[in-house]
Short mmCIF file of C-alpha atoms in Angstrom, two decimals:
data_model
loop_
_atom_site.label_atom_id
_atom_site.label_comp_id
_atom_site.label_asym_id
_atom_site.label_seq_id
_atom_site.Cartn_x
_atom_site.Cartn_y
_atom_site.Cartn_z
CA UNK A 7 19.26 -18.32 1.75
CA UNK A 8 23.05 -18.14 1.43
CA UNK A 9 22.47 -17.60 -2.34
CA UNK A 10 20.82 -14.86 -2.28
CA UNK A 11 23.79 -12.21 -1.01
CA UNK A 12 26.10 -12.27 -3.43
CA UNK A 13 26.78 -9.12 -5.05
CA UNK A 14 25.16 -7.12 -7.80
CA UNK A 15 26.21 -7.30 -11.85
CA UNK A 16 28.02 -3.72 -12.09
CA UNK A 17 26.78 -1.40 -14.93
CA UNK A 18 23.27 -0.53 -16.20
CA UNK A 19 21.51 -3.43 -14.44
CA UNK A 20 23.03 -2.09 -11.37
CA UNK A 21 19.92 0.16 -11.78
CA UNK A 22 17.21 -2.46 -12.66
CA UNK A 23 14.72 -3.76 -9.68
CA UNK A 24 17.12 -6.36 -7.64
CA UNK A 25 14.84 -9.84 -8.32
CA UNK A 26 17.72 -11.52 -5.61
CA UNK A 27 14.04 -12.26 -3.32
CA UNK A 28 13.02 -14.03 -5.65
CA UNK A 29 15.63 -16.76 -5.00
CA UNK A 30 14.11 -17.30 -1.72
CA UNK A 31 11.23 -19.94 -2.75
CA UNK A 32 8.93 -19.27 0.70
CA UNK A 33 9.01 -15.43 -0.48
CA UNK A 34 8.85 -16.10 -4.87
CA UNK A 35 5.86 -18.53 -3.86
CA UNK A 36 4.00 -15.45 -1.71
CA UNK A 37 5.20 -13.00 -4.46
CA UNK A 38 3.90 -14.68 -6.86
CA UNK A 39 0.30 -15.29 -5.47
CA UNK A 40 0.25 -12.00 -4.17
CA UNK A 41 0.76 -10.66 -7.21
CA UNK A 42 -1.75 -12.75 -9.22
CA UNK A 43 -4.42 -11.85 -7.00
CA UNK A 44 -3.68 -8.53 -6.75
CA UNK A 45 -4.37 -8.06 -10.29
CA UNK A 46 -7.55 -9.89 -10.18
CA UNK A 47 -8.90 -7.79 -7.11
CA UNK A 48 -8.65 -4.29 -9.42
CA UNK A 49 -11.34 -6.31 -11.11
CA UNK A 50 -13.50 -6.27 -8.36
CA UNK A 51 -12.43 -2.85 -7.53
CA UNK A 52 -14.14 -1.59 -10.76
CA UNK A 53 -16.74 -3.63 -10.89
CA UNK A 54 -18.66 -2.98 -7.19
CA UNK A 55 -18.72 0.59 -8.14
CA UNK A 56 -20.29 0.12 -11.45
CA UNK A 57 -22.75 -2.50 -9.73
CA UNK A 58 -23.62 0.07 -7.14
CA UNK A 59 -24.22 2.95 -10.02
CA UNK A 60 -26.18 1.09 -12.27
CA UNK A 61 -28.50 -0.15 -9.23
CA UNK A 62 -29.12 3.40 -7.41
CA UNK A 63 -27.92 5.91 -10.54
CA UNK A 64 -27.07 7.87 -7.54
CA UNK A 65 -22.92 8.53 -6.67
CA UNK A 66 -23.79 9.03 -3.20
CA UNK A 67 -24.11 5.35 -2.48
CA UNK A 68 -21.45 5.05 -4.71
CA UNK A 69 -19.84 6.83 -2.33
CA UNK A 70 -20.91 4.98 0.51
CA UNK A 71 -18.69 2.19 -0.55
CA UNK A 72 -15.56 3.87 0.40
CA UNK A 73 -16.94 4.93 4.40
CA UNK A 74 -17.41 0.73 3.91
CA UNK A 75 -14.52 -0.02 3.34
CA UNK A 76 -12.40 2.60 5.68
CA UNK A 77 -14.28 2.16 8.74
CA UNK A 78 -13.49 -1.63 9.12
CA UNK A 79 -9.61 -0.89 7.98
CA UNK A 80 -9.47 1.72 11.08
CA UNK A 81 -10.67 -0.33 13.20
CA UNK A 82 -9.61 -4.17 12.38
CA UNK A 83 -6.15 -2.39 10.95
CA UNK A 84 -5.10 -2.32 13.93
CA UNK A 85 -6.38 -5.22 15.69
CA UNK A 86 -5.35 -7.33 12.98
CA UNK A 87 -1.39 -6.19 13.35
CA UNK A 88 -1.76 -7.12 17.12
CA UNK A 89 -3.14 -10.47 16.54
CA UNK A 90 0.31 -10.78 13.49
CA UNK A 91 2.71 -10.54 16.59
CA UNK A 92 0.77 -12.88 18.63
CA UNK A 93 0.00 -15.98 16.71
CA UNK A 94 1.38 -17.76 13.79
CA UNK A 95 1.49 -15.36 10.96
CA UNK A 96 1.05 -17.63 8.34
CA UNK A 97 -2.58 -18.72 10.12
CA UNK A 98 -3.53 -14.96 10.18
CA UNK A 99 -2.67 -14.61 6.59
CA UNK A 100 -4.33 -17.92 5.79
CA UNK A 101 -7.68 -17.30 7.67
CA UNK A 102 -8.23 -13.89 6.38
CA UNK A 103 -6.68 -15.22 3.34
CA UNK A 104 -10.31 -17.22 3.08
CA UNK A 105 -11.86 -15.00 4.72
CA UNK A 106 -11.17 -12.23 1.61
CA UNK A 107 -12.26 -15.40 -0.68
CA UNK A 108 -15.75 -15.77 0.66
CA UNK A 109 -16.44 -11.93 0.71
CA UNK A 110 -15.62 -12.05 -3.36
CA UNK A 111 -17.45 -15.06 -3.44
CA UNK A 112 -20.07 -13.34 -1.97
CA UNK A 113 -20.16 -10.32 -4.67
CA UNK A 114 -20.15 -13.66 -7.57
CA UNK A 115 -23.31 -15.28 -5.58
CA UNK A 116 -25.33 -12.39 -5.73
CA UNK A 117 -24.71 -11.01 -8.85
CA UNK A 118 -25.43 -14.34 -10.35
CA UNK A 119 -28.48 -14.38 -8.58
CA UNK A 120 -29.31 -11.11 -9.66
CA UNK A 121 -30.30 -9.65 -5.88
CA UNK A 122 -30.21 -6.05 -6.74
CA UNK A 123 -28.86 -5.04 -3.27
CA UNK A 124 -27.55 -1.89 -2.42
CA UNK A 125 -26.95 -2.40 1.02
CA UNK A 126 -25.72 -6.60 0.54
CA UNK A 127 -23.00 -4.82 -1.65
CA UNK A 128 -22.26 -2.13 1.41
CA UNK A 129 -22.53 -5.42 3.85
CA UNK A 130 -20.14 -7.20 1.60
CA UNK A 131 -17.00 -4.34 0.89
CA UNK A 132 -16.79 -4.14 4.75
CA UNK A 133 -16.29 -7.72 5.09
CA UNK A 134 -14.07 -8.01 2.45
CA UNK A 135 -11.94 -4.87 4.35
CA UNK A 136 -12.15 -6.40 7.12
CA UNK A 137 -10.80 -9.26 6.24
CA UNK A 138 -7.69 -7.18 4.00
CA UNK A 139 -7.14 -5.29 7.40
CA UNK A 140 -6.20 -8.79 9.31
CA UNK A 141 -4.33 -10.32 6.24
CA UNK A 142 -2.39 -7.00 5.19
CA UNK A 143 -0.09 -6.78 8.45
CA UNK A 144 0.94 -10.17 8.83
CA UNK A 145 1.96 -10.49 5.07
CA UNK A 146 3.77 -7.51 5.23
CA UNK A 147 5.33 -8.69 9.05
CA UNK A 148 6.73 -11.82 7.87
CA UNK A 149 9.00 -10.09 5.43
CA UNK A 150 12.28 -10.30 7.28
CA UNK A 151 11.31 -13.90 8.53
CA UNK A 152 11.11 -14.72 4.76
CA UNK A 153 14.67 -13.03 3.57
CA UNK A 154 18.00 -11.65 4.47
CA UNK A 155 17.47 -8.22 6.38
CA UNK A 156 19.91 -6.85 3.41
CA UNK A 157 17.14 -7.76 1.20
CA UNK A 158 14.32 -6.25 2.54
CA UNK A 159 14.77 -3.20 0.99
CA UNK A 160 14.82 -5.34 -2.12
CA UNK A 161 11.51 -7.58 -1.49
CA UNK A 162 9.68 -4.20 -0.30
CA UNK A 163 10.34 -2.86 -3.91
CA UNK A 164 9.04 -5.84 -5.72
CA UNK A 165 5.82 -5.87 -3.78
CA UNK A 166 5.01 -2.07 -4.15
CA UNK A 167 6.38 -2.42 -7.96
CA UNK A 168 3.89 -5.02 -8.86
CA UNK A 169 0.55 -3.70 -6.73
CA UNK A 170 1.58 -0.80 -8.82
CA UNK A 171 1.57 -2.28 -12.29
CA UNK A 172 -1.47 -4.48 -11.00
CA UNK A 173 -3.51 -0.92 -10.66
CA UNK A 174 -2.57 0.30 -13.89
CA UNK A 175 -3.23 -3.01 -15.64
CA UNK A 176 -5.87 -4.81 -14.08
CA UNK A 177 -8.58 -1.74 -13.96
CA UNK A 178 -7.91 -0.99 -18.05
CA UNK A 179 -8.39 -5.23 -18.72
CA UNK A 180 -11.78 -5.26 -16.29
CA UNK A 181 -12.84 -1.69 -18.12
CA UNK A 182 -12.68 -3.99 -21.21
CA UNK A 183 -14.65 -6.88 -20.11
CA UNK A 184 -17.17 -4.57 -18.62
CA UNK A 185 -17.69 -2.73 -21.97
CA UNK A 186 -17.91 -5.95 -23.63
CA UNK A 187 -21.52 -5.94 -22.97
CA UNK A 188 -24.38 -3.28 -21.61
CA UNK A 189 -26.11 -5.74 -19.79
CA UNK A 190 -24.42 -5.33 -16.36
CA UNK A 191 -25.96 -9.06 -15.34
CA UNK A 192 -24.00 -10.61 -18.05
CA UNK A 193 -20.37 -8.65 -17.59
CA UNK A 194 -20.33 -8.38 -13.34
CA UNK A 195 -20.56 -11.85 -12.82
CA UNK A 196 -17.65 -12.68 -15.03
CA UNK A 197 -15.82 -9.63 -13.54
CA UNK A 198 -16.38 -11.45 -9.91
CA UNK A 199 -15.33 -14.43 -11.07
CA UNK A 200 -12.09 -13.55 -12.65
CA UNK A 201 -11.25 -12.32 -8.89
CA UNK A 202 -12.15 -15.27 -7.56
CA UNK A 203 -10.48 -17.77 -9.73
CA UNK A 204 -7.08 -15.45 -9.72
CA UNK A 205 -7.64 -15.24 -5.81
CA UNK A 206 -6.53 -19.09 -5.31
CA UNK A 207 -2.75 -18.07 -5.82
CA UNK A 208 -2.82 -16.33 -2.82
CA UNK A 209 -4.42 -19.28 -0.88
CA UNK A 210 -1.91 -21.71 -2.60
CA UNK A 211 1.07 -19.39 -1.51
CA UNK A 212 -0.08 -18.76 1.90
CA UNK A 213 -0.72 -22.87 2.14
CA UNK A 214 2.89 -23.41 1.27
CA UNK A 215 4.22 -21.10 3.69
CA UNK A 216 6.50 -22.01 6.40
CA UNK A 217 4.90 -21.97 9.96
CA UNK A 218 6.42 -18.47 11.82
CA UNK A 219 5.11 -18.32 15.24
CA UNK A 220 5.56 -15.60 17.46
CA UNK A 221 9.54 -15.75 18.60
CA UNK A 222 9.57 -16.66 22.28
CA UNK A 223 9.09 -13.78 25.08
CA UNK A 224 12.00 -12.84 27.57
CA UNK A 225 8.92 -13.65 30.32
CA UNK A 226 8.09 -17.11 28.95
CA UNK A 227 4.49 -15.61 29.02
CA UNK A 228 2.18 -15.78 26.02
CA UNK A 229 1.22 -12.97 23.78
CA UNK A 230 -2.29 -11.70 23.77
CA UNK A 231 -4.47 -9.69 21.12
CA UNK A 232 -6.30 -7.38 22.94
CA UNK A 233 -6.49 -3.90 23.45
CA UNK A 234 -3.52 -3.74 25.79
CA UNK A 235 -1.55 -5.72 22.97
CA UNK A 236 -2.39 -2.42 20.38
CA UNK A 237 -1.61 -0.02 23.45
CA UNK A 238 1.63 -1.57 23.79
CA UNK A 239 2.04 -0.74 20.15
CA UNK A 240 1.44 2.65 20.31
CA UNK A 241 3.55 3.08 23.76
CA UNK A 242 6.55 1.77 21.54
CA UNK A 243 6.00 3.96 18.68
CA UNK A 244 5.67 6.70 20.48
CA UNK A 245 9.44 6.45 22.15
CA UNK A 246 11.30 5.51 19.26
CA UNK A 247 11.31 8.84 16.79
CA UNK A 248 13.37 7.58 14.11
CA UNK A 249 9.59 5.09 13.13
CA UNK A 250 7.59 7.77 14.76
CA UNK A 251 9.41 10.74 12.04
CA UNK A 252 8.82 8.07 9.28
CA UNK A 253 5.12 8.30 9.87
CA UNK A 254 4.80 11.51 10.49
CA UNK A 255 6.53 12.15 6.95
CA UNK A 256 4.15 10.38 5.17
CA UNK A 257 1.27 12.05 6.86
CA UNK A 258 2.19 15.33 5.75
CA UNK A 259 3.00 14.18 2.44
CA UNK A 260 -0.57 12.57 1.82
CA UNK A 261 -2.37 14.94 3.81
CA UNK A 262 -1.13 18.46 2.40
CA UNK A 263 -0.05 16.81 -1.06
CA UNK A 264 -2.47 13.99 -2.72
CA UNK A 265 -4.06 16.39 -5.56
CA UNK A 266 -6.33 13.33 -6.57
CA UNK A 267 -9.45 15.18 -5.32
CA UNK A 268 -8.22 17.78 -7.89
CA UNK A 269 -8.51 15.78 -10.98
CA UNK A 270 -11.73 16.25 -12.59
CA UNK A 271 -11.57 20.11 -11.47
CA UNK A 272 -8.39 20.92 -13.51
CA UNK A 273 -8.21 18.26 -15.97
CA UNK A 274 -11.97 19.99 -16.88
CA UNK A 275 -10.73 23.57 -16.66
CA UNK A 276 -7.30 23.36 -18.45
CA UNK A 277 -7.73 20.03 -20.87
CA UNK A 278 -11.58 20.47 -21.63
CA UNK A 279 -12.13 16.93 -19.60
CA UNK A 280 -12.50 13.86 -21.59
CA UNK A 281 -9.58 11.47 -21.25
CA UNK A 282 -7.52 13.87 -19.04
CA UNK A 283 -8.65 12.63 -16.20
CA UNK A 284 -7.89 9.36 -16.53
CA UNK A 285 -4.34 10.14 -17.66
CA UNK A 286 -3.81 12.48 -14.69
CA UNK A 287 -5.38 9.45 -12.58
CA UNK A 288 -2.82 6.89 -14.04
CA UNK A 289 0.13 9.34 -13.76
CA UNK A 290 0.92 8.72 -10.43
CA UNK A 291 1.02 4.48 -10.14
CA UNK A 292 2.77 4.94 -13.75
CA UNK A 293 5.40 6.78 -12.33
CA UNK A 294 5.59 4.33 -9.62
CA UNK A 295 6.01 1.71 -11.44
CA UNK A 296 8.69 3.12 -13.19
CA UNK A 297 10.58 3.84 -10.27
CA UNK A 298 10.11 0.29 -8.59
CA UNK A 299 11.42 -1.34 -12.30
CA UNK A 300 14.65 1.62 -11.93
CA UNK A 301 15.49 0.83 -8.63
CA UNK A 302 18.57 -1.10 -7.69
CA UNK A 303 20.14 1.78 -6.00
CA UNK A 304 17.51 1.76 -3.15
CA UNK A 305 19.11 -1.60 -1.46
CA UNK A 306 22.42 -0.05 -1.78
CA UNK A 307 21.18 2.90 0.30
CA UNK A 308 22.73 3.51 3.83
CA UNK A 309 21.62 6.45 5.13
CA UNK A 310 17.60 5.39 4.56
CA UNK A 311 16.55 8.02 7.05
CA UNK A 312 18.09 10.68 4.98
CA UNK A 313 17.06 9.24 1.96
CA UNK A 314 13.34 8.90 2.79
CA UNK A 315 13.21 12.89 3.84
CA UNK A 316 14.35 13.80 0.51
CA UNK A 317 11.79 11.37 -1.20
CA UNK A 318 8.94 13.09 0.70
CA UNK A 319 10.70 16.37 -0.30
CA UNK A 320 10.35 15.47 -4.19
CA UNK A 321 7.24 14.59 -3.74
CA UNK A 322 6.01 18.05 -2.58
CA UNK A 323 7.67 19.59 -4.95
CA UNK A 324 6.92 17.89 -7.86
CA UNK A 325 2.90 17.65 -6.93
CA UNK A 326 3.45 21.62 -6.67
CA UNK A 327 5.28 22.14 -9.78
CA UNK A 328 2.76 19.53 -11.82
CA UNK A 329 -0.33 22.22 -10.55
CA UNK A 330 1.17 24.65 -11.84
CA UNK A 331 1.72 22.95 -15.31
CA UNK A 332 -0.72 24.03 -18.67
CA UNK A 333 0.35 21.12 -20.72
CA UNK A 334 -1.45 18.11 -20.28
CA UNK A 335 2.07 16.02 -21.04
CA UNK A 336 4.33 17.72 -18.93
CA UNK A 337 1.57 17.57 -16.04
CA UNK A 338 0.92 13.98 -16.52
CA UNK A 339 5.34 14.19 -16.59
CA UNK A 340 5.53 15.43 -13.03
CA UNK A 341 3.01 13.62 -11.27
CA UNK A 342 5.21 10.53 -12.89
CA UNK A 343 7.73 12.07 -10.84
CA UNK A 344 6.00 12.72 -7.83
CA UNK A 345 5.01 8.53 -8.26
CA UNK A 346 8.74 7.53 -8.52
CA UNK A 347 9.63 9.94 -5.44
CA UNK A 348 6.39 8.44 -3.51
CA UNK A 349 7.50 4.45 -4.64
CA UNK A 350 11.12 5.57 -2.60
CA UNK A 351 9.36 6.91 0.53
CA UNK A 352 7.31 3.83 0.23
CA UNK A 353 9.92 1.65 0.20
CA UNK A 354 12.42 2.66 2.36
CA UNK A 355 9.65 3.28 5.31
CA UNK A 356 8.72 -0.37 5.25
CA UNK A 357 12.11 -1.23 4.77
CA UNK A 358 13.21 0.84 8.18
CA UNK A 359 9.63 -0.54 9.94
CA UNK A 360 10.51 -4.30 9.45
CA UNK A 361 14.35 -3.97 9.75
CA UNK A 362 14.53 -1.34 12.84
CA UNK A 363 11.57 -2.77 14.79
CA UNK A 364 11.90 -5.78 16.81
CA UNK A 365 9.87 -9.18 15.65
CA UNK A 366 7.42 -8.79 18.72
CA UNK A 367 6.84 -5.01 17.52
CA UNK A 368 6.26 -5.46 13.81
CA UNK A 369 2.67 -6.80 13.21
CA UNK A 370 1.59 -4.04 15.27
CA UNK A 371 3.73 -1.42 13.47
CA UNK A 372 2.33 -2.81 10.04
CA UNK A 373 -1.24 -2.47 11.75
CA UNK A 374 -0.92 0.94 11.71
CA UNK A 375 0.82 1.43 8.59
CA UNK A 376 -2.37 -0.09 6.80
CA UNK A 377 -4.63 2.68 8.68
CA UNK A 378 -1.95 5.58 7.93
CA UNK A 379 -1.59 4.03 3.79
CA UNK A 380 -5.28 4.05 3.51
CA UNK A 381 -6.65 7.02 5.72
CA UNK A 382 -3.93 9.85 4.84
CA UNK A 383 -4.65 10.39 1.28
CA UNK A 384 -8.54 9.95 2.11
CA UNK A 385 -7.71 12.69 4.60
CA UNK A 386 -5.98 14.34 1.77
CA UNK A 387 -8.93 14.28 -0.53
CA UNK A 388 -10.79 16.46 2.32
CA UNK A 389 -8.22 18.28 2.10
CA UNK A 390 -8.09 19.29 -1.21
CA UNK A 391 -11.36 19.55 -1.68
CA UNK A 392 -12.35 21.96 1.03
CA UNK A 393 -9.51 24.14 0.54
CA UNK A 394 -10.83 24.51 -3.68
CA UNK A 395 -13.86 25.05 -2.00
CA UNK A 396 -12.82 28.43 -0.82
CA UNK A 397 -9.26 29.33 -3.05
CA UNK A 398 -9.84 27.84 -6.05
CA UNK A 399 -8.57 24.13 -7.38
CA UNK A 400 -5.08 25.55 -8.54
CA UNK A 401 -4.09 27.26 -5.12
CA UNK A 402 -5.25 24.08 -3.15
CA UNK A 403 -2.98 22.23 -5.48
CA UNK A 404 0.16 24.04 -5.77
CA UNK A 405 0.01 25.39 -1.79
CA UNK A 406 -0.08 21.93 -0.63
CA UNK A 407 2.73 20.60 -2.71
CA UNK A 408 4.66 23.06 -1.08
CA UNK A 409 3.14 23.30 2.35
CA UNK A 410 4.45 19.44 2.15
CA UNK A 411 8.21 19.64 1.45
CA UNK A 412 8.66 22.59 3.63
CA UNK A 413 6.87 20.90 6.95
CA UNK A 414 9.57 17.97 6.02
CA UNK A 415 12.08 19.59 5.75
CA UNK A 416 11.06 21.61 9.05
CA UNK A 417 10.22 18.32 10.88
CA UNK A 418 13.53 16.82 10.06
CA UNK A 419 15.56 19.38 11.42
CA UNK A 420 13.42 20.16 14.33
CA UNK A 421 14.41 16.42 15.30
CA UNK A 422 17.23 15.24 13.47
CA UNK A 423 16.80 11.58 14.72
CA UNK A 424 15.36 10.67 11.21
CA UNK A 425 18.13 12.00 9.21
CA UNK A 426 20.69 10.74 11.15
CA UNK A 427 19.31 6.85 10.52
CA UNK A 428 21.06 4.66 8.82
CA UNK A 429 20.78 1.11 7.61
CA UNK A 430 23.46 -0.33 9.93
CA UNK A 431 21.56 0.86 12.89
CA UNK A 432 19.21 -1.14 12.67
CA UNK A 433 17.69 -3.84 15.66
CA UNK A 434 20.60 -3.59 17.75
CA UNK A 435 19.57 -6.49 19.56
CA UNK A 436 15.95 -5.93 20.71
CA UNK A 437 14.47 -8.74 18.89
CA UNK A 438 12.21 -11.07 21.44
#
């Protein structure tokens, strides 16, 4: 990997996404697959939901499908991240790996077969999240076994950068083959399929993987996966406050800030509905993926901890100022904004997780990442919607957005140890 640290083109590329990861053929082979399948699982994404409507005509099954899919990530989130630190990660990632194949499989067999199950499709979304739950933190673990810790940031970027582009692009190309036809038998299964096909280039990458098994214990004794193994997790997060802060962040940020609840409230009273709503939807990956495809300056970036607080900080306020926008272009404007700040935070969290934390610690860590990713802005959604409830869509969205930045800011000077983090710090030896 010597290749891969030699310094930057000054100048306007200075400011492009650093691709130096992508040198590192173990990591561009696991990039790449990633990526691939990541844009054919937005297809099944779409298409379960539609399946489920046009078999019940009732949303509240549709909305069964998301307590299906969050109840196995809560639980197996954080089993899985235990089991990353104590076998090979690249056998976690390739069992669940399959695992996640046969659950899409699964959705191809019975639509083929035309079953008509509501509860098969229920059955098969928690298998198919349980299976993301075990896979998610030992591909995100490996990281700095895969490149330079300088290039972390750098590799983090890439990843959130193309999951990003993946949601804007794969649900508009799956809306297209789904409209193709009104006969839902004839349009899921190819939906289904396209997931599975695309889904090989994750097997492939994760097959070509180096072995990393866990590094050797100061004890000589073997790791275990149990429920003392997630404990232990905990117990370390809990004394180290600079990754303790960094969660606690995003938790406010998600919780008191995700308007997404909001959407078909405002876009119906200010923009008369129609295709606001999907534009205030998109706003927020869009921005996103702007900032991951502006964002050389992030692995040039000392003081992270600093840097992440005023990330979370944008955020706020630029969710708050976008509620309190009439215009449906300068709305859709700062939620871009708002995306950008949130690709930062993003970023430069993981970056601190899997540089600061020891090997042993990181599965774990990433464990709970994956339940704090996917339950704070579900959390948030509650949120939102039960404060409109009583004050009104506008005052839930605004009052968060600045309920958000302020508790930062608060939080970070109540304990400085966040702000005070820097890149340099990092691992100072801990790493059996």
């Amino acid at each position: 990997m010597t290749g891969v640290q030699e310094a930057r083109p000054r100048g306007l590329r200075r400011w492009a996404i650093d691709v130096r990861p992508l040198r590192v053929p173990a990591y561009r082979r696991l990039w790449l697959g990633n990526t691939v399948a990541m844009f054919g699982f937005q297809f099944t994404a779409v298409a379960v939901p539609v399946e489920m409507y046009a078999l019940t005509r009732d949303s509240f099954w549709v909305g069964l499908l998301g307590v299906a899919a969050f109840v196995p990530l809560l639980i197996f989130g954080l089993w899985g991240g235990a089991v990353a630190d104590a076998r090979d990660r690249r056998a976690v990632l390739l069992g669940g790996s399959v695992l996640l194949w046969a659950s899409t499989l699964g959705l191809l067999a019975q639509a083929l077969l035309n079953v008509g199950s509501p509860v098969l499709l229920l059955a098969l979304m928690a298998l198919q999240s349980v299976a993301f739950a075990i896979t998610a933190p030992a591909r995100s673990a490996m990281l700095p076994r895969l490149v330079p810790d300088d290039l972390v940031p750098a590799a983090s970027t890439l990843n959130y950068t193309t999951f990003t582009a993946a949601s804007v692009a794969g649900p508009l190309v799956a809306g297209l083959i789904l409209s193709a036809s009104p006969d839902t038998t004839v349009v899921l299964p190819i939906a289904y399929g396209v997931d599975a096909v695309l889904f090989t280039a994750m097997l492939w990458a994760a097959l070509r993987l180096p072995a990393l098994p866990p590094e050797p214990t100061t004890d000589g004794q073997a790791r275990r996966a149990g429920l003392a193994s997630v404990i232990d997790g905990f117990r370390y997060l809990a004394t180290t406050p600079v990754l303790l802060l960094s969660f606690g962040v995003d938790l406010i940020a998600m919780i008191l800030a995700m308007p997404r609840a909001l959407f078909p409230e405002i876009a119906h009273e200010r923009f008369g509905g129609g295709g606001a709503v999907g534009l205030l939807y998109s706003a927020i990956a869009i921005g996103s993926m702007v900032g991951g495809l502006t964002s050389g300056w992030i692995g040039r970036l000392r003081r992270q901890g600093l840097g992440l607080v005023l990330a979370v900080v944008a955020w706020g306020v630029a969710i708050a100022a976008a509620g309190l926008a009439h215009q449906l272009w300068l709305m859709v404007l700062l939620l871009a904004v708002a995306g950008a700040a949130d690709l930062v935070s993003a970023v430069l969290r993981q970056s601190m997780m899997l540089v600061y934390a020891p090997d042993r610690m990181r599965g774990r860590l990433q464990g709970v990442n994956t339940v704090v990713v996917a339950g704070g802005p579900r959390l948030g959604d509650l949120r939102a919607g039960t404060m409109a409830a009583g004050f009104g869509g506008g005052v839930a969205w605004v009052a968060g957005g600045l309920a958000s930045a302020v508790l930062v800011v608060v939080l970070a000077v109540a304990f400085p140890a966040l702000l005070r983090y820097r890149a340099a710090t990092a691992s100072s030896g801990d790493r059996t």
